[in-house]
GROMACS .gro file of C-alpha atoms in nm:
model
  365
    1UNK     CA    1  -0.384   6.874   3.598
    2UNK     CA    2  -0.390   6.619   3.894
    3UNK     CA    3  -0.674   6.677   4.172
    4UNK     CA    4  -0.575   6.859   4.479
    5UNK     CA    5  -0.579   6.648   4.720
    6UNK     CA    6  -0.774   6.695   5.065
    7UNK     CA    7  -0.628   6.823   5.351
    8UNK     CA    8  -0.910   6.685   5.666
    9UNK     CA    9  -0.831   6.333   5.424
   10UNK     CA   10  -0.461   6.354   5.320
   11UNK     CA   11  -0.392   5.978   5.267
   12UNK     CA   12  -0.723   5.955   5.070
   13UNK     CA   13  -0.772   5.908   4.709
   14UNK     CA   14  -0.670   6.214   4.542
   15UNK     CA   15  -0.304   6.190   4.673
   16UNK     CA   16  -0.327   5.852   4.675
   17UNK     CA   17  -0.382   5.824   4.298
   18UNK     CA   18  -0.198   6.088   4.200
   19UNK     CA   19   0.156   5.933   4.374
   20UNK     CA   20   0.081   5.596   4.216
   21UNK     CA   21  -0.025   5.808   3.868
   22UNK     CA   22   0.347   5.970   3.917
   23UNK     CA   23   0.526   5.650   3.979
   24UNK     CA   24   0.339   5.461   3.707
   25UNK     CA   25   0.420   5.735   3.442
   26UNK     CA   26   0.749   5.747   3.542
   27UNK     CA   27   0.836   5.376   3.525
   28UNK     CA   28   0.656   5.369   3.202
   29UNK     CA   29   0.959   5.631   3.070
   30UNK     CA   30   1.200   5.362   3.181
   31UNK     CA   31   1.091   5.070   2.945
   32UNK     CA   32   1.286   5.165   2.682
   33UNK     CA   33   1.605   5.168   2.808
   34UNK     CA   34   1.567   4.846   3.021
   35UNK     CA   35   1.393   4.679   2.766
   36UNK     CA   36   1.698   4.666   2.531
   37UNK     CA   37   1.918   4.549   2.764
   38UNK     CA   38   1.690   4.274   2.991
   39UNK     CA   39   1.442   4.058   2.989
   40UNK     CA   40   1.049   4.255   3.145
   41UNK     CA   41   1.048   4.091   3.457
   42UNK     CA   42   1.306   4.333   3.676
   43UNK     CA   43   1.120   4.668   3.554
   44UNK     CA   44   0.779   4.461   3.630
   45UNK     CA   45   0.868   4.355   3.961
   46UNK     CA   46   0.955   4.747   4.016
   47UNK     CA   47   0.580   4.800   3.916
   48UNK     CA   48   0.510   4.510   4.183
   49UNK     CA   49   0.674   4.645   4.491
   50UNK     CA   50   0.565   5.022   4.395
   51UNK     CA   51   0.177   4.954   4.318
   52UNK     CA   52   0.015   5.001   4.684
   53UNK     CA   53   0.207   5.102   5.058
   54UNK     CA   54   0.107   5.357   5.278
   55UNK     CA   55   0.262   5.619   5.084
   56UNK     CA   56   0.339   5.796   5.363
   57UNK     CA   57   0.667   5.942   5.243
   58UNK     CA   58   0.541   6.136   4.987
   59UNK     CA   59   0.227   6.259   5.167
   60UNK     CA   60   0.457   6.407   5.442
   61UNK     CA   61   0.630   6.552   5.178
   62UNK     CA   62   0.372   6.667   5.014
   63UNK     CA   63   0.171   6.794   5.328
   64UNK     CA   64   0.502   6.975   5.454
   65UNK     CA   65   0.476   7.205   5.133
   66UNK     CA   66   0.175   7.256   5.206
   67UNK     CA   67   0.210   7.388   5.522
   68UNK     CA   68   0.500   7.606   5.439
   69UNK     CA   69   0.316   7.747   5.130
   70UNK     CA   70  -0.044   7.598   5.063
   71UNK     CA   71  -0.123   7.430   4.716
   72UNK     CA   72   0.094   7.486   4.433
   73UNK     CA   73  -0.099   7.619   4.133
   74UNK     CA   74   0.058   7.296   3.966
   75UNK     CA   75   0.069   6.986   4.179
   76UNK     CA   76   0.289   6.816   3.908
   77UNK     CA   77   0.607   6.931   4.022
   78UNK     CA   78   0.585   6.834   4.398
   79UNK     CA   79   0.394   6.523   4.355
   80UNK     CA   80   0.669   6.363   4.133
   81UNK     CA   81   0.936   6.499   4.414
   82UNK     CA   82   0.729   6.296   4.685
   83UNK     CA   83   0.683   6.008   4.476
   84UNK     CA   84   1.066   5.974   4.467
   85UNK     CA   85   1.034   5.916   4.833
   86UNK     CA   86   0.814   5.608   4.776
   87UNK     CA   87   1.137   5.436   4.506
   88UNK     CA   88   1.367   5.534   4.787
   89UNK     CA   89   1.160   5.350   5.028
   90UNK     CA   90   1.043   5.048   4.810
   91UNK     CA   91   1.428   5.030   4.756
   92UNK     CA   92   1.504   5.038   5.116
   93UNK     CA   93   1.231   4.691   5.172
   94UNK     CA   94   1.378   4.509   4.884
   95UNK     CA   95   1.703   4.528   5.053
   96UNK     CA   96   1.583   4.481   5.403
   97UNK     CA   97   1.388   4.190   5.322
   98UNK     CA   98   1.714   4.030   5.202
   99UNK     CA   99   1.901   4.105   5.527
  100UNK     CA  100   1.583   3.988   5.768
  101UNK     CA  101   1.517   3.687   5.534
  102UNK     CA  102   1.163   3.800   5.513
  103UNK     CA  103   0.945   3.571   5.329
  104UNK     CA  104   0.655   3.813   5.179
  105UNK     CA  105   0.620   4.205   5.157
  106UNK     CA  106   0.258   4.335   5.134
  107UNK     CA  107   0.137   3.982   5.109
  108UNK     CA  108   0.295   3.868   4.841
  109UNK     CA  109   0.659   3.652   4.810
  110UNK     CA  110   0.953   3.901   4.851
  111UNK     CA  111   1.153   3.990   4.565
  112UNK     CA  112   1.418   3.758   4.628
  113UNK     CA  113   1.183   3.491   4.647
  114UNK     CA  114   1.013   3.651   4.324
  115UNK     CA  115   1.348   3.594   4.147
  116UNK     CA  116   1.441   3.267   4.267
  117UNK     CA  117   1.116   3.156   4.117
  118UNK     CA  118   1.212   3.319   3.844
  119UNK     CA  119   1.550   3.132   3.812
  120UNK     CA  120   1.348   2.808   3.878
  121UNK     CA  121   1.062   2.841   3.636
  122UNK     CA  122   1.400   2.921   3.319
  123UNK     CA  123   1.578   2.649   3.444
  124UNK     CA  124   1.877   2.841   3.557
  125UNK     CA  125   2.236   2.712   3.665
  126UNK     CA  126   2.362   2.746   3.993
  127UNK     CA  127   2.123   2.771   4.278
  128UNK     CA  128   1.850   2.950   4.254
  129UNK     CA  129   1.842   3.160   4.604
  130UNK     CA  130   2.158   3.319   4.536
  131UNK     CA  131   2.054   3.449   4.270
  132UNK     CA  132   1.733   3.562   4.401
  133UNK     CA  133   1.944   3.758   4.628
  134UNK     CA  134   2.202   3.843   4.405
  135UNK     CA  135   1.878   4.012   4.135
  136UNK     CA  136   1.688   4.175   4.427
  137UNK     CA  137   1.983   4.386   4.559
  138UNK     CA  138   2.018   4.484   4.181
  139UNK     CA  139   1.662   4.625   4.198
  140UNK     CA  140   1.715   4.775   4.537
  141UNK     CA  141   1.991   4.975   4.393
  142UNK     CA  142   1.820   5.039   4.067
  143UNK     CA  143   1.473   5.182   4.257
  144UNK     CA  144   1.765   5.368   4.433
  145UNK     CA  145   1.861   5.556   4.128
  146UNK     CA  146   1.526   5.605   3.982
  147UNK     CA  147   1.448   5.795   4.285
  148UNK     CA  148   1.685   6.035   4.221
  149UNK     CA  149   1.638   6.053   3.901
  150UNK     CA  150   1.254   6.146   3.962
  151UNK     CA  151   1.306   6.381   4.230
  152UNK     CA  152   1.562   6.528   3.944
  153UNK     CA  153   1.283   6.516   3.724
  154UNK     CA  154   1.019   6.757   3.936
  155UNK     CA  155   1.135   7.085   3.731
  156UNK     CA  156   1.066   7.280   4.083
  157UNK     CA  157   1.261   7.615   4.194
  158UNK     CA  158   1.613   7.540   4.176
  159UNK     CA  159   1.638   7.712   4.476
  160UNK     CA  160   1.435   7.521   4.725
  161UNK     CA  161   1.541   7.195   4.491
  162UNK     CA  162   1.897   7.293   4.603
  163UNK     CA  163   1.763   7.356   4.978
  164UNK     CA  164   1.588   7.020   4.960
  165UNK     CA  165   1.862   6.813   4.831
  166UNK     CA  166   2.090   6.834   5.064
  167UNK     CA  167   1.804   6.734   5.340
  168UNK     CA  168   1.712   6.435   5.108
  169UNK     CA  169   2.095   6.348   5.112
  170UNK     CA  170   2.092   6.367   5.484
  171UNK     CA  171   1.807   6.144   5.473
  172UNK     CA  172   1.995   5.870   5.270
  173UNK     CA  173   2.274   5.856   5.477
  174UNK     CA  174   2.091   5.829   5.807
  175UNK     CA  175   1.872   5.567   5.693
  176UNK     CA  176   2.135   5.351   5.560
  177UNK     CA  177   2.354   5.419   5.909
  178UNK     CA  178   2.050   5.335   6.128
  179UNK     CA  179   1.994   5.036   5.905
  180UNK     CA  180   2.356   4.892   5.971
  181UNK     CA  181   2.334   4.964   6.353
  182UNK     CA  182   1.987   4.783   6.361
  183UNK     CA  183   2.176   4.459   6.197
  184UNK     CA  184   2.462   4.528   6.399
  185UNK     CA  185   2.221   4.512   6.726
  186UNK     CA  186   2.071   4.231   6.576
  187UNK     CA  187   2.401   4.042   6.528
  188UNK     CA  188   2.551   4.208   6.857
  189UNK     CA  189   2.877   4.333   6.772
  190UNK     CA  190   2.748   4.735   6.907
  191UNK     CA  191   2.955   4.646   7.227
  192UNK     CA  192   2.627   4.663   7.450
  193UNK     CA  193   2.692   4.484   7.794
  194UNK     CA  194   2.333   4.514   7.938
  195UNK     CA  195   1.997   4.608   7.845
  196UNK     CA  196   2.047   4.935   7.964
  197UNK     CA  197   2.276   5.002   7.681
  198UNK     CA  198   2.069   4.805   7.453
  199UNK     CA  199   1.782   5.016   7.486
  200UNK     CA  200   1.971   5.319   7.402
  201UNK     CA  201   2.101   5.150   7.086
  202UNK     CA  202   1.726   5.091   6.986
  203UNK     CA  203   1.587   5.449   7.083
  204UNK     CA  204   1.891   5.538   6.848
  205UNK     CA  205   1.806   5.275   6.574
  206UNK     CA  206   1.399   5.422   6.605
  207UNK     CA  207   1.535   5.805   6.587
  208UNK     CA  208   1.740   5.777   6.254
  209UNK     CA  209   1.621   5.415   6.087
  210UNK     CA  210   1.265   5.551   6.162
  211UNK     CA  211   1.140   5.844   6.262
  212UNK     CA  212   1.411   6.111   6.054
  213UNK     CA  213   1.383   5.907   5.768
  214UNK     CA  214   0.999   5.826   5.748
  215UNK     CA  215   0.857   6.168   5.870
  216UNK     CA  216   1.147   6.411   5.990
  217UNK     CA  217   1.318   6.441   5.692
  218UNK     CA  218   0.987   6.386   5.429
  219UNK     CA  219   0.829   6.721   5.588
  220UNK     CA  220   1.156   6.893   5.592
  221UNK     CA  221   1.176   6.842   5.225
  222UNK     CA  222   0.847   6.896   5.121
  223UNK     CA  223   0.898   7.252   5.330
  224UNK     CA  224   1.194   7.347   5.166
  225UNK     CA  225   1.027   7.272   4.833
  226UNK     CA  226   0.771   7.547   4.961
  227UNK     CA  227   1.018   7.773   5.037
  228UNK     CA  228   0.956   7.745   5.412
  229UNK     CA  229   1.176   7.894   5.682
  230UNK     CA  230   1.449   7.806   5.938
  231UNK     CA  231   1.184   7.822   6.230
  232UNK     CA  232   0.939   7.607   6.030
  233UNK     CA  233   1.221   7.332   5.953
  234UNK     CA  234   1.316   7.351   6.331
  235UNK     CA  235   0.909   7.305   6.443
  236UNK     CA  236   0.878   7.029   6.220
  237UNK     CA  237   1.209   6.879   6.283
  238UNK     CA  238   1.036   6.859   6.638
  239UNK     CA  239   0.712   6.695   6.556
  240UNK     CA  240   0.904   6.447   6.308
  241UNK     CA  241   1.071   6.300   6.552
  242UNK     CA  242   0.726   6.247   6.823
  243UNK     CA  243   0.519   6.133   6.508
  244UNK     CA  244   0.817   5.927   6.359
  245UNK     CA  245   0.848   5.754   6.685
  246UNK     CA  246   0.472   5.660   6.749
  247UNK     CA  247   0.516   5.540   6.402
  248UNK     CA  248   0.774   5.280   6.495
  249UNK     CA  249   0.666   5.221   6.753
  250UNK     CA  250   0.292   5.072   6.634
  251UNK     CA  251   0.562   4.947   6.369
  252UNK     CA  252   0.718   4.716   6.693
  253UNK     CA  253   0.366   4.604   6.840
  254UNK     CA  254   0.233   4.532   6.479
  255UNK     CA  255   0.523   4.320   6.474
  256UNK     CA  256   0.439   4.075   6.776
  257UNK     CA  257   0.073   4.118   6.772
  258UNK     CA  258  -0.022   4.222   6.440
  259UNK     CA  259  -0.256   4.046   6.198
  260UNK     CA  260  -0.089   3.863   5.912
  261UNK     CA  261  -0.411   3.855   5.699
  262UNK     CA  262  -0.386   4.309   5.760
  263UNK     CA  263  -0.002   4.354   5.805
  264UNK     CA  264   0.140   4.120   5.494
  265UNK     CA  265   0.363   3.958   5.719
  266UNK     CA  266   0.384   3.665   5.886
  267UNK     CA  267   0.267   3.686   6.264
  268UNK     CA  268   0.501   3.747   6.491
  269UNK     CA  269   0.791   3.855   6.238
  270UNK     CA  270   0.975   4.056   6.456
  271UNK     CA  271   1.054   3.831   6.696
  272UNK     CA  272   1.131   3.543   6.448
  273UNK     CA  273   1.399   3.777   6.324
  274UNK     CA  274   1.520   3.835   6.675
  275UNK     CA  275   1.465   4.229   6.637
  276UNK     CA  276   1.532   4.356   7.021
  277UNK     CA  277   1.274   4.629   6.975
  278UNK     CA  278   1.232   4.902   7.220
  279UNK     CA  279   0.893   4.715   7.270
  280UNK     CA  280   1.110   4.382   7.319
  281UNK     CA  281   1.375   4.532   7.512
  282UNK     CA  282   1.107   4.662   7.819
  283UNK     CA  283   0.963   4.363   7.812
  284UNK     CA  284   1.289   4.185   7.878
  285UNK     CA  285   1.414   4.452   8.124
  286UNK     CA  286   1.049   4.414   8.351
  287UNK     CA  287   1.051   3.996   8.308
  288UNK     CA  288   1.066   3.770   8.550
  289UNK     CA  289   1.241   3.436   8.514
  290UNK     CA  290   0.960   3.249   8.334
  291UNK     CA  291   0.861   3.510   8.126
  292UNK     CA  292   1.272   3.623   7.991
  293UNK     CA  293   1.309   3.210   7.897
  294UNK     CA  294   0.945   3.277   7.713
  295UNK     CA  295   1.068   3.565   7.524
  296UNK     CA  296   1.450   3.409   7.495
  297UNK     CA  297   1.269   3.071   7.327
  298UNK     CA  298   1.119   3.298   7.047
  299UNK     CA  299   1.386   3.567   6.986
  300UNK     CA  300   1.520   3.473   6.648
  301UNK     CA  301   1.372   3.141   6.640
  302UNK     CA  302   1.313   3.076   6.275
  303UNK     CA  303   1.111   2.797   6.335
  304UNK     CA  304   0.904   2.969   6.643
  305UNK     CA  305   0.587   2.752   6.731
  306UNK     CA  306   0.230   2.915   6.739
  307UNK     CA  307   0.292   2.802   7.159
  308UNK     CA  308   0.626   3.007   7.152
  309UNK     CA  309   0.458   3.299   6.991
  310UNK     CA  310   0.187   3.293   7.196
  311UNK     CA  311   0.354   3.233   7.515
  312UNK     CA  312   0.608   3.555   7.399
  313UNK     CA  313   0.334   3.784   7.375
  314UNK     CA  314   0.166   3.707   7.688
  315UNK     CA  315   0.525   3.772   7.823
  316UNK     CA  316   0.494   4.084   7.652
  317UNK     CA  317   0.162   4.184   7.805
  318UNK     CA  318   0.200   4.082   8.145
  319UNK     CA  319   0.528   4.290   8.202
  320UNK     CA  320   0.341   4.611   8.142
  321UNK     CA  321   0.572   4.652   7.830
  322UNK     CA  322   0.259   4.694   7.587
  323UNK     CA  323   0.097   4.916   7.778
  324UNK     CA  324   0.352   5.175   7.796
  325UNK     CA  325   0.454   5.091   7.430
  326UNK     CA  326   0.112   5.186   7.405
  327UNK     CA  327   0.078   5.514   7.645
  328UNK     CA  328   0.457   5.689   7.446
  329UNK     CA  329   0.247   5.616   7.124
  330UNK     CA  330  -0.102   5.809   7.305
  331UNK     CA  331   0.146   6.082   7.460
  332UNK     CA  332   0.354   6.151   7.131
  333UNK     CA  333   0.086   6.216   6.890
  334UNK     CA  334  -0.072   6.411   7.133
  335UNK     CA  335   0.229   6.651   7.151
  336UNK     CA  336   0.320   6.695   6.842
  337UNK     CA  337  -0.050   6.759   6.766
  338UNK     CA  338  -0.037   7.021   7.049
  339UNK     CA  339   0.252   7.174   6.858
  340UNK     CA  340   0.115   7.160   6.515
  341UNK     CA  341  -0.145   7.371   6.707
  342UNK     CA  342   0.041   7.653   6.796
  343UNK     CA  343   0.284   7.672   6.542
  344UNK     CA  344   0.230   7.905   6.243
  345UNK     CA  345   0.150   7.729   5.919
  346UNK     CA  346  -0.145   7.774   5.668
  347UNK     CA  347  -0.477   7.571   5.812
  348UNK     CA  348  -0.455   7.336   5.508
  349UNK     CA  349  -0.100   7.199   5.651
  350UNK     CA  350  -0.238   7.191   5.998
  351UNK     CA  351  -0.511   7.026   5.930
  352UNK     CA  352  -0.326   6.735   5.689
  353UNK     CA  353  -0.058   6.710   5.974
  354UNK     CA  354  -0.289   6.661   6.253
  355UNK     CA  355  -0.450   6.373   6.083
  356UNK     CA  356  -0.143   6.231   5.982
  357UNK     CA  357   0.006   6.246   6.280
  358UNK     CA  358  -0.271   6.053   6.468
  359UNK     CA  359  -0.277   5.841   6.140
  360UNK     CA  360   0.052   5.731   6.194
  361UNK     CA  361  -0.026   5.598   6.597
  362UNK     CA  362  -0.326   5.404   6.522
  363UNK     CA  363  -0.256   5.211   6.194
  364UNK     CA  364  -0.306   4.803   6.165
  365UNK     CA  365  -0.038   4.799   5.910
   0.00000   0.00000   0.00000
């Protein structure tokens, strides 16, 4: 029986393993059936993109059980239902790396690029980035599946599994709607006519792309799994959406200012996609003439100079718009902490929250 994990360290080792334990055992039961119809290397570059992340799907999941119910006797059950949250999600970055034309994912080439080397290295016909698409969005849609199939597979009272489904289906859709608006804001055919409007496109993108999808929903989940109540879904319904927003929100400034060598991605990322962040739009809202054409030079610039970079971030910094990225990050976590505080829950959920919750505002990647 897997370790119980520990609730003052609940991203530490003991969930840690025991997620990766679940997905690797589970991909393991799909080598069979691939194997007679392809070639290894789509169920090994499922192995690839699943082997490391955050895993912070499944330990919301798993934490919001907790708190509705403490341990389960048998961790078994609910660690393979929060592992499906990790294929979702690995599904969800193969795809997105398509649409942002993203070069690497966790430091290594992204699966497109995987494929198209792939393609190269066999000699293949046509060209060999199409098909790198073309293969990736098949294992997007195949990790897709799988998670279903595993949350399926958690053999958990088909009661709170029924409970639980329908807030996981909720959680699909919303993540695949705030996905399209975020490349329709991107593209700009949300018919925004000023920045004012803009910004409430992008607090709408960070609610449902983000925070429901990465935290809201997870807890919610893991809850119902633990047979938790209306009031408990509507508390941490509440703190989901504070802690999912400081989340993407260090997401944003990770994405100008992060470390490549920490983050996996090359610096500056978000702004050589041309992502008009809440962090991007303030910044462009409080800027001056010099500093707009310094930000406007690097927005979606796909061949952005270290100058341009540089010269966008101190256009960042010097309109204040870091620092009160910075200060809704500091005042979220400390809400929803203050919540988690005086809502009722077992101490072992409070305790794994409140960690998780200031986890999730001070991260480097």
């Amino acid at each position: 029986m897997p370790e119980i994990p520990d609730s003052a360290n609940p991203l530490g080792p003991a969930l840690l393993d025991a997620i990766s334990r679940e997905l690797t055992l589970f991909l393991d039961t799909q080598e069979t059936t691939t194997s007679q119809v392809v070639t290894g290397e789509l169920l090994e570059l499922a192995r690839t993109f699943t082997d490391g992340g955050k895993r912070l799907r499944p330990a919301f999941c798993y934490w919001g059980h907790v708190a509705a119910a403490g341990h389960p006797q048998d961790p078994t059950g609910l660690l393979r239902a929060s592992a499906s949250l990790d294929l979702l999600h690995v599904s969800a970055l193969v795809h997105d790396d398509i649409i942002d034309a993203s070069d690497t994912r966790r430091g290594i080439p992204a699966a497109h690029h995987q494929f198209a080397a792939h393609h190269v290295a066999h000699h293949g016909r046509g060209d060999a980035d199409t098909f790198g698409s073309a293969a990736a969005i098949l294992l997007g849609d195949l990790l897709l599946m799988w998670s279903v199939e595993l949350f399926e597979d958690s053999d958990l009272d088909p009661g709170r599994m029924s409970r639980a489904r329908t807030l996981l289906s909720t959680m699909r859709t919303e993540v695949v709607c705030g996905q399209y608006l975020d490349v329709g804001a991107s593209f700009g055919v949300t018919d925004v006519t000023d920045l004012e409007a803009e910004m409430e496109v992008a607090r709408r993108i960070l609610e449902y792309k983000t925070a429901r999808y990465s935290v809201l929903r997870p807890l919610q989940v893991g809850a119902a799994l633990g047979g938790g109540d209306d009031r408990l879904e509507a508390v941490l319904a509440e703190i989901g959406s504070l802690v999912g927003r400081a989340f993407q929100l260090r997401d944003d400034v990770l994405g100008v200012f992060g470390d490549p060598h920490v983050t996996g991605k090359p610096a500056g990322d978000d702004l050589r996609e041309g992502k008009r962040t809440v962090l991007v739009l303030t910044a462009l809202q409080r800027a001056d003439a010099a500093q707009r054409s310094a930000l406007d030079d690097a927005l979606g610039n796909l061949a952005m100079s270290d100058g341009q970079l540089q010269a966008a971030r101190a256009a960042i910094g010097a309109t204040g718009a870091l620092a009160e990225a910075e200060r809704i990050i500091a005042d979220d976590v400390d809400r929803a902490v203050a919540t988690l505080r005086a809502t009722s829950m077992t101490d072992e959920g409070r305790t794994a929250l409140i960690r998780l919750a200031q986890l999730s505002g001070q991260r480097d990647h």
